[in-house]
């Protein structure tokens, strides 16, 4: 769940499974996205790129929720 940055700048830590997570940190105008797993990947994005990523994820989530496959259990 996203939140206000803590004293370390961490905005969110989203656990994907037991061995992987996505971490978002923000200090001033620098935004860092880390994919933490056996092999970690870190990259910085601009505020504009972060908004574009957020919109893309929201659209994909909305479409996935409407998908017939999402109602199958």
Short mmCIF file of C-alpha atoms in Angstrom, two decimals:
data_model
loop_
_atom_site.label_atom_id
_atom_site.label_comp_id
_atom_site.label_asym_id
_atom_site.label_seq_id
_atom_site.Cartn_x
_atom_site.Cartn_y
_atom_site.Cartn_z
CA UNK A 1 0.00 0.00 0.00
CA UNK A 2 1.37 3.41 -0.95
CA UNK A 3 1.94 5.90 1.84
CA UNK A 4 3.74 9.11 2.62
CA UNK A 5 7.52 8.57 2.46
CA UNK A 6 9.03 7.50 5.78
CA UNK A 7 12.31 8.85 7.07
CA UNK A 8 14.16 6.59 4.61
CA UNK A 9 12.06 7.76 1.65
CA UNK A 10 10.24 4.45 1.22
CA UNK A 11 6.78 4.99 -0.25
CA UNK A 12 5.75 1.38 -0.85
CA UNK A 13 6.97 -2.18 -0.60
CA UNK A 14 4.77 -4.53 -2.59
CA UNK A 15 5.41 -8.20 -1.95
CA UNK A 16 5.06 -10.26 -5.13
CA UNK A 17 5.75 -13.61 -3.50
CA UNK A 18 7.96 -14.97 -0.74
CA UNK A 19 11.13 -14.16 -2.64
CA UNK A 20 10.35 -10.97 -4.57
CA UNK A 21 9.05 -7.45 -3.96
CA UNK A 22 8.81 -4.09 -5.67
CA UNK A 23 10.04 -1.17 -3.59
CA UNK A 24 9.36 2.49 -4.38
CA UNK A 25 11.41 5.20 -2.69
CA UNK A 26 11.23 8.96 -3.14
CA UNK A 27 13.55 11.65 -1.84
CA UNK A 28 12.89 15.16 -3.12
CA UNK A 29 12.42 14.82 -6.89
CA UNK A 30 14.22 11.48 -7.22
CA UNK A 31 12.08 8.36 -7.48
CA UNK A 32 13.71 4.94 -7.28
CA UNK A 33 11.96 1.71 -8.19
CA UNK A 34 13.63 -1.51 -7.07
CA UNK A 35 12.66 -5.03 -8.02
CA UNK A 36 14.09 -7.04 -5.16
CA UNK A 37 14.56 -10.74 -5.72
CA UNK A 38 17.44 -13.19 -5.98
CA UNK A 39 18.85 -10.66 -8.44
CA UNK A 40 17.81 -7.08 -7.69
CA UNK A 41 17.17 -4.37 -10.26
CA UNK A 42 17.16 -0.67 -9.36
CA UNK A 43 16.30 2.22 -11.63
CA UNK A 44 15.36 5.86 -11.25
CA UNK A 45 12.43 7.44 -13.03
CA UNK A 46 11.30 11.01 -13.42
CA UNK A 47 8.03 12.20 -11.91
CA UNK A 48 6.51 12.15 -15.41
CA UNK A 49 7.65 8.55 -15.98
CA UNK A 50 6.29 7.52 -12.58
CA UNK A 51 2.89 8.99 -13.46
CA UNK A 52 2.92 7.19 -16.80
CA UNK A 53 3.83 3.90 -15.09
CA UNK A 54 1.11 4.45 -12.49
CA UNK A 55 -1.50 5.10 -15.19
CA UNK A 56 -0.40 2.04 -17.16
CA UNK A 57 -0.61 -0.20 -14.09
CA UNK A 58 -4.01 1.22 -13.13
CA UNK A 59 -5.36 0.64 -16.65
CA UNK A 60 -3.98 -2.90 -16.77
CA UNK A 61 -5.47 -3.65 -13.33
CA UNK A 62 -8.85 -2.27 -14.39
CA UNK A 63 -8.81 -4.33 -17.59
CA UNK A 64 -7.71 -7.45 -15.72
CA UNK A 65 -10.52 -7.03 -13.18
CA UNK A 66 -13.05 -6.88 -16.05
CA UNK A 67 -11.60 -9.95 -17.74
CA UNK A 68 -13.74 -13.11 -17.65
CA UNK A 69 -10.67 -14.99 -16.39
CA UNK A 70 -10.60 -12.81 -13.24
CA UNK A 71 -14.02 -14.10 -12.15
CA UNK A 72 -13.03 -17.76 -12.50
CA UNK A 73 -12.00 -19.39 -9.27
#
